[in-house]
PDB file of C-alpha atoms in Angstrom:
ATOM      1  CA  VAL A   1       0.000   0.000   0.000  1.00 47.00           C
ATOM      2  CA  ASP A   2       1.437   3.421  -0.973  1.00 48.00           C
ATOM      3  CA  THR A   3       0.978   6.793   0.806  1.00 56.00           C
ATOM      4  CA  LYS A   4      -2.546   7.200  -0.604  1.00 56.00           C
ATOM      5  CA  GLY A   5      -3.669   3.814   0.653  1.00 53.00           C
ATOM      6  CA  GLU A   6      -3.533   2.198  -2.801  1.00 54.00           C
ATOM      7  CA  TRP A   7      -1.557  -0.830  -3.932  1.00 56.00           C
ATOM      8  CA  SER A   8       1.611   0.026  -5.789  1.00 59.00           C
ATOM      9  CA  LEU A   9       2.753  -2.384  -8.508  1.00 59.00           C
ATOM     10  CA  SER A  10       6.344  -1.141  -8.272  1.00 61.00           C
ATOM     11  CA  ARG A  11       6.664  -2.781  -4.831  1.00 67.00           C
ATOM     12  CA  HIS A  12       5.214  -6.104  -5.869  1.00 69.00           C
ATOM     13  CA  PRO A  13       7.845  -8.907  -5.741  1.00 75.00           C
ATOM     14  CA  ALA A  14       7.067 -10.073  -9.284  1.00 75.00           C
ATOM     15  CA  PHE A  15       7.606  -6.537 -10.594  1.00 74.00           C
ATOM     16  CA  GLN A  16      10.908  -6.243  -8.714  1.00 79.00           C
ATOM     17  CA  LYS A  17      12.065  -9.595 -10.092  1.00 84.00           C
ATOM     18  CA  GLU A  18      11.207  -8.549 -13.667  1.00 84.00           C
ATOM     19  CA  LYS A  19      13.010  -5.242 -13.150  1.00 84.00           C
ATOM     20  CA  MET A  20      16.156  -7.042 -11.959  1.00 88.00           C
ATOM     21  CA  GLN A  21      15.980  -9.461 -14.898  1.00 89.00           C
ATOM     22  CA  ARG A  22      15.799  -6.532 -17.352  1.00 89.00           C
ATOM     23  CA  ARG A  23      18.787  -4.874 -15.684  1.00 90.00           C
ATOM     24  CA  LEU A  24      20.769  -8.102 -15.811  1.00 92.00           C
ATOM     25  CA  MET A  25      19.930  -8.565 -19.508  1.00 91.00           C
ATOM     26  CA  SER A  26      21.016  -4.970 -20.175  1.00 91.00           C
ATOM     27  CA  VAL A  27      24.352  -5.499 -18.427  1.00 91.00           C
ATOM     28  CA  LEU A  28      24.901  -8.799 -20.264  1.00 92.00           C
ATOM     29  CA  SER A  29      24.041  -7.158 -23.608  1.00 90.00           C
ATOM     30  CA  ILE A  30      26.517  -4.339 -22.999  1.00 89.00           C
ATOM     31  CA  ALA A  31      29.224  -6.809 -21.981  1.00 89.00           C
ATOM     32  CA  ALA A  32      28.571  -8.923 -25.090  1.00 89.00           C
ATOM     33  CA  TYR A  33      28.751  -5.804 -27.281  1.00 85.00           C
ATOM     34  CA  VAL A  34      32.055  -4.698 -25.762  1.00 83.00           C
ATOM     35  CA  MET A  35      33.583  -8.172 -25.953  1.00 86.00           C
ATOM     36  CA  SER A  36      32.443  -8.705 -29.546  1.00 83.00           C
ATOM     37  CA  GLY A  37      34.007  -5.395 -30.574  1.00 77.00           C
ATOM     38  CA  LEU A  38      37.328  -6.355 -29.023  1.00 77.00           C
ATOM     39  CA  LEU A  39      37.163  -9.823 -30.528  1.00 84.00           C
ATOM     40  CA  ILE A  40      36.421  -8.452 -34.004  1.00 78.00           C
ATOM     41  CA  VAL A  41      39.489  -6.184 -33.837  1.00 75.00           C
ATOM     42  CA  ILE A  42      41.755  -9.068 -32.844  1.00 80.00           C
ATOM     43  CA  VAL A  43      40.285 -11.497 -35.391  1.00 80.00           C
ATOM     44  CA  ASN A  44      40.497  -8.944 -38.228  1.00 75.00           C
ATOM     45  CA  LYS A  45      44.119  -8.241 -37.370  1.00 75.00           C
ATOM     46  CA  CYS A  46      44.937 -11.969 -37.306  1.00 78.00           C
ATOM     47  CA  ILE A  47      43.184 -12.628 -40.614  1.00 77.00           C
ATOM     48  CA  VAL A  48      44.499  -9.634 -42.555  1.00 73.00           C
ATOM     49  CA  ARG A  49      48.002  -9.260 -41.143  1.00 73.00           C
ATOM     50  CA  ASP A  50      49.181 -12.393 -39.392  1.00 76.00           C
ATOM     51  CA  SER A  51      47.806 -15.049 -41.734  1.00 77.00           C
ATOM     52  CA  GLY A  52      48.717 -13.102 -44.873  1.00 74.00           C
ATOM     53  CA  LEU A  53      45.211 -12.842 -46.340  1.00 73.00           C
ATOM     54  CA  HIS A  54      45.572  -9.344 -47.771  1.00 72.00           C
ATOM     55  CA  ALA A  55      41.937  -9.150 -48.864  1.00 73.00           C
ATOM     56  CA  PRO A  56      40.296  -6.628 -46.527  1.00 68.00           C
ATOM     57  CA  ALA A  57      37.207  -6.376 -48.749  1.00 72.00           C
ATOM     58  CA  LEU A  58      36.615 -10.114 -48.357  1.00 76.00           C
ATOM     59  CA  VAL A  59      36.984  -9.900 -44.580  1.00 71.00           C
ATOM     60  CA  SER A  60      34.600  -6.924 -44.422  1.00 70.00           C
ATOM     61  CA  SER A  61      32.039  -8.526 -46.692  1.00 77.00           C
ATOM     62  CA  MET A  62      31.790 -11.603 -44.465  1.00 79.00           C
ATOM     63  CA  GLY A  63      30.510  -9.460 -41.592  1.00 76.00           C
ATOM     64  CA  ALA A  64      27.977  -7.739 -43.835  1.00 78.00           C
ATOM     65  CA  LEU A  65      26.902 -11.059 -45.351  1.00 86.00           C
ATOM     66  CA  PHE A  66      26.374 -12.632 -41.917  1.00 87.00           C
ATOM     67  CA  THR A  67      24.402  -9.588 -40.755  1.00 86.00           C
ATOM     68  CA  ALA A  68      22.184  -9.720 -43.857  1.00 87.00           C
ATOM     69  CA  MET A  69      21.531 -13.446 -43.461  1.00 92.00           C
ATOM     70  CA  PHE A  70      20.796 -13.113 -39.739  1.00 93.00           C
ATOM     71  CA  THR A  71      18.361 -10.213 -40.208  1.00 90.00           C
ATOM     72  CA  ARG A  72      16.566 -12.051 -43.042  1.00 91.00           C
ATOM     73  CA  PHE A  73      16.273 -15.049 -40.718  1.00 94.00           C
ATOM     74  CA  LEU A  74      14.772 -12.841 -37.972  1.00 93.00           C
ATOM     75  CA  VAL A  75      12.244 -11.463 -40.473  1.00 91.00           C
ATOM     76  CA  PHE A  76      11.431 -15.008 -41.633  1.00 93.00           C
ATOM     77  CA  ILE A  77      10.699 -16.276 -38.120  1.00 94.00           C
ATOM     78  CA  GLY A  78       8.672 -13.151 -37.290  1.00 91.00           C
ATOM     79  CA  LYS A  79      10.969 -11.557 -34.693  1.00 90.00           C
ATOM     80  CA  VAL A  80      11.474  -8.430 -36.824  1.00 87.00           C
ATOM     81  CA  GLU A  81       8.814  -6.639 -38.850  1.00 86.00           C
ATOM     82  CA  ARG A  82       9.489  -5.250 -42.304  1.00 84.00           C
ATOM     83  CA  THR A  83       8.264  -1.746 -43.049  1.00 83.00           C
ATOM     84  CA  GLU A  84       7.491  -0.510 -46.516  1.00 83.00           C
ATOM     85  CA  VAL A  85       9.266   2.594 -47.848  1.00 81.00           C
ATOM     86  CA  ASP A  86       7.516   5.444 -49.594  1.00 84.00           C
ATOM     87  CA  LEU A  87       9.724   5.385 -52.716  1.00 84.00           C
ATOM     88  CA  PRO A  88       9.725   3.103 -55.761  1.00 87.00           C
ATOM     89  CA  PRO A  89      12.275   0.269 -55.313  1.00 85.00           C
ATOM     90  CA  LEU A  90      14.761   1.543 -57.927  1.00 89.00           C
ATOM     91  CA  GLU A  91      14.687   5.100 -56.592  1.00 89.00           C
ATOM     92  CA  PHE A  92      15.086   3.866 -53.016  1.00 87.00           C
ATOM     93  CA  ALA A  93      18.013   1.672 -54.043  1.00 87.00           C
ATOM     94  CA  LEU A  94      19.835   4.421 -55.948  1.00 89.00           C
ATOM     95  CA  ARG A  95      19.132   7.376 -53.674  1.00 87.00           C
ATOM     96  CA  ARG A  96      19.244   5.844 -50.212  1.00 87.00           C
ATOM     97  CA  ALA A  97      20.568   2.301 -50.044  1.00 87.00           C
ATOM     98  CA  PHE A  98      23.365   2.491 -52.641  1.00 90.00           C
ATOM     99  CA  PRO A  99      25.202   5.547 -51.218  1.00 91.00           C
ATOM    100  CA  VAL A 100      25.014   4.186 -47.668  1.00 89.00           C
ATOM    101  CA  GLY A 101      26.144   0.750 -48.835  1.00 86.00           C
ATOM    102  CA  VAL A 102      29.084   2.077 -50.858  1.00 88.00           C
ATOM    103  CA  LEU A 103      30.322   4.332 -48.070  1.00 88.00           C
ATOM    104  CA  THR A 104      29.895   1.613 -45.439  1.00 84.00           C
ATOM    105  CA  ALA A 105      31.757  -0.892 -47.615  1.00 81.00           C
ATOM    106  CA  ALA A 106      34.566   1.618 -48.210  1.00 84.00           C
ATOM    107  CA  SER A 107      34.799   2.361 -44.490  1.00 82.00           C
ATOM    108  CA  LEU A 108      34.993  -1.331 -43.598  1.00 78.00           C
ATOM    109  CA  CYS A 109      37.423  -2.118 -46.410  1.00 79.00           C
ATOM    110  CA  PHE A 110      39.824   0.715 -45.613  1.00 82.00           C
ATOM    111  CA  GLY A 111      39.489   0.011 -41.890  1.00 78.00           C
ATOM    112  CA  ASN A 112      40.572  -3.587 -42.414  1.00 77.00           C
ATOM    113  CA  MET A 113      43.215  -2.656 -44.984  1.00 81.00           C
ATOM    114  CA  SER A 114      44.975  -0.525 -42.396  1.00 81.00           C
ATOM    115  CA  TYR A 115      45.772  -3.707 -40.394  1.00 78.00           C
ATOM    116  CA  ILE A 116      48.242  -4.606 -43.151  1.00 79.00           C
ATOM    117  CA  TYR A 117      50.350  -1.530 -42.402  1.00 81.00           C
ATOM    118  CA  LEU A 118      49.668  -0.599 -38.763  1.00 80.00           C
ATOM    119  CA  ASP A 119      49.461  -2.307 -35.371  1.00 78.00           C
ATOM    120  CA  ALA A 120      45.982  -3.080 -33.990  1.00 75.00           C
ATOM    121  CA  GLY A 121      46.513  -1.022 -30.827  1.00 75.00           C
ATOM    122  CA  PHE A 122      47.695   1.950 -32.834  1.00 78.00           C
ATOM    123  CA  ILE A 123      44.650   1.744 -35.116  1.00 79.00           C
ATOM    124  CA  GLN A 124      42.382   1.786 -32.061  1.00 76.00           C
ATOM    125  CA  MET A 125      44.191   4.898 -30.795  1.00 76.00           C
ATOM    126  CA  LEU A 126      43.554   6.594 -34.119  1.00 76.00           C
ATOM    127  CA  LYS A 127      39.888   5.604 -33.973  1.00 77.00           C
ATOM    128  CA  ALA A 128      39.628   7.217 -30.533  1.00 74.00           C
ATOM    129  CA  GLY A 129      39.777  10.593 -32.255  1.00 74.00           C
ATOM    130  CA  THR A 130      36.751   9.863 -34.461  1.00 77.00           C
ATOM    131  CA  PRO A 131      34.117  11.254 -32.059  1.00 79.00           C
ATOM    132  CA  ALA A 132      36.069  14.506 -31.854  1.00 79.00           C
ATOM    133  CA  LEU A 133      36.185  14.777 -35.631  1.00 79.00           C
ATOM    134  CA  LEU A 134      32.449  14.090 -35.796  1.00 82.00           C
ATOM    135  CA  LEU A 135      31.852  16.816 -33.226  1.00 83.00           C
ATOM    136  CA  PHE A 136      33.955  19.219 -35.296  1.00 83.00           C
ATOM    137  CA  MET A 137      32.013  18.418 -38.488  1.00 84.00           C
ATOM    138  CA  LEU A 138      28.657  18.803 -36.718  1.00 84.00           C
ATOM    139  CA  SER A 139      29.782  22.218 -35.507  1.00 85.00           C
ATOM    140  CA  VAL A 140      31.152  23.336 -38.900  1.00 86.00           C
ATOM    141  CA  CYS A 141      27.970  22.236 -40.694  1.00 87.00           C
ATOM    142  CA  LYS A 142      25.902  24.001 -37.985  1.00 85.00           C
ATOM    143  CA  ILE A 143      24.009  20.822 -37.167  1.00 85.00           C
ATOM    144  CA  GLU A 144      24.901  21.016 -33.476  1.00 82.00           C
ATOM    145  CA  LYS A 145      25.983  23.846 -31.200  1.00 85.00           C
ATOM    146  CA  ILE A 146      29.021  22.652 -29.280  1.00 84.00           C
ATOM    147  CA  SER A 147      29.604  23.881 -25.737  1.00 86.00           C
ATOM    148  CA  PRO A 148      33.074  25.084 -24.710  1.00 87.00           C
ATOM    149  CA  LEU A 149      33.369  22.103 -22.357  1.00 89.00           C
ATOM    150  CA  GLY A 150      32.441  19.671 -25.158  1.00 83.00           C
ATOM    151  CA  ALA A 151      34.951  21.311 -27.497  1.00 84.00           C
ATOM    152  CA  SER A 152      37.739  21.164 -24.911  1.00 86.00           C
ATOM    153  CA  LEU A 153      37.041  17.479 -24.179  1.00 84.00           C
ATOM    154  CA  ALA A 154      37.080  16.702 -27.905  1.00 82.00           C
ATOM    155  CA  LEU A 155      40.353  18.612 -28.288  1.00 83.00           C
ATOM    156  CA  THR A 156      41.802  16.562 -25.412  1.00 85.00           C
ATOM    157  CA  MET A 157      40.846  13.368 -27.265  1.00 79.00           C
ATOM    158  CA  VAL A 158      42.527  14.587 -30.442  1.00 79.00           C
ATOM    159  CA  CYS A 159      45.660  15.602 -28.526  1.00 82.00           C
ATOM    160  CA  GLY A 160      45.774  12.176 -26.863  1.00 79.00           C
ATOM    161  CA  SER A 161      45.491  10.453 -30.244  1.00 74.00           C
ATOM    162  CA  ALA A 162      48.184  12.719 -31.682  1.00 76.00           C
ATOM    163  CA  LEU A 163      50.476  11.971 -28.732  1.00 78.00           C
ATOM    164  CA  ALA A 164      49.934   8.227 -29.220  1.00 72.00           C
ATOM    165  CA  THR A 165      50.721   8.669 -32.915  1.00 70.00           C
ATOM    166  CA  LEU A 166      54.030  10.342 -32.141  1.00 73.00           C
ATOM    167  CA  GLN A 167      55.007   7.472 -29.805  1.00 73.00           C
ATOM    168  CA  GLN A 168      54.281   4.687 -32.317  1.00 69.00           C
ATOM    169  CA  PRO A 169      57.541   2.917 -33.291  1.00 70.00           C
ATOM    170  CA  ASN A 170      56.177   1.226 -36.451  1.00 71.00           C
ATOM    171  CA  ILE A 171      54.416   4.188 -38.025  1.00 74.00           C
ATOM    172  CA  ASN A 172      53.671   3.879 -41.727  1.00 77.00           C
ATOM    173  CA  SER A 173      52.429   6.799 -43.819  1.00 78.00           C
ATOM    174  CA  VAL A 174      50.495   4.509 -46.205  1.00 80.00           C
ATOM    175  CA  GLY A 175      48.662   2.978 -43.244  1.00 79.00           C
ATOM    176  CA  LEU A 176      47.894   6.432 -41.820  1.00 76.00           C
ATOM    177  CA  VAL A 177      46.440   7.615 -45.150  1.00 79.00           C
ATOM    178  CA  ILE A 178      44.318   4.463 -45.448  1.00 78.00           C
ATOM    179  CA  GLN A 179      43.059   4.786 -41.879  1.00 76.00           C
ATOM    180  CA  ALA A 180      42.208   8.461 -42.375  1.00 70.00           C
TER     181      ALA A 180
END
């Protein structure tokens, strides 16, 4: 019974148990996401650099292919709903899907290609500056107004990445250009 003399569902044991289960699932999902990201970096490095398979496009396409197959499977079993788009299929493909697909493929391909020339840890240091660059572009394009605190934190990230770059013993200009 709450302060008004009514029953409160938030204090019911079944509600508390469900709430704890949702929190646990959230924590497990975050942990799985973090671990999968780390594992992907290590596996990509081993495939592209250590085993001599210098085919970053092939490595990248396997991830996209698995994602496509898995999402089609989820649609097939009814776990994900398809939504119709308001454009004709050809126009949708050329105006929306194709540009996103090409740029995503290029990003994945160049990201994996950089493992040929640079160390995995160094690549991750370079990627740490990406949010700061995004913040800069959002500000330049007047999409977002950046606070002085946000700008100084982003600048700190860029300076940290630059400092890590200067300390890298196996720096390679081709790898840096590809990663950029």
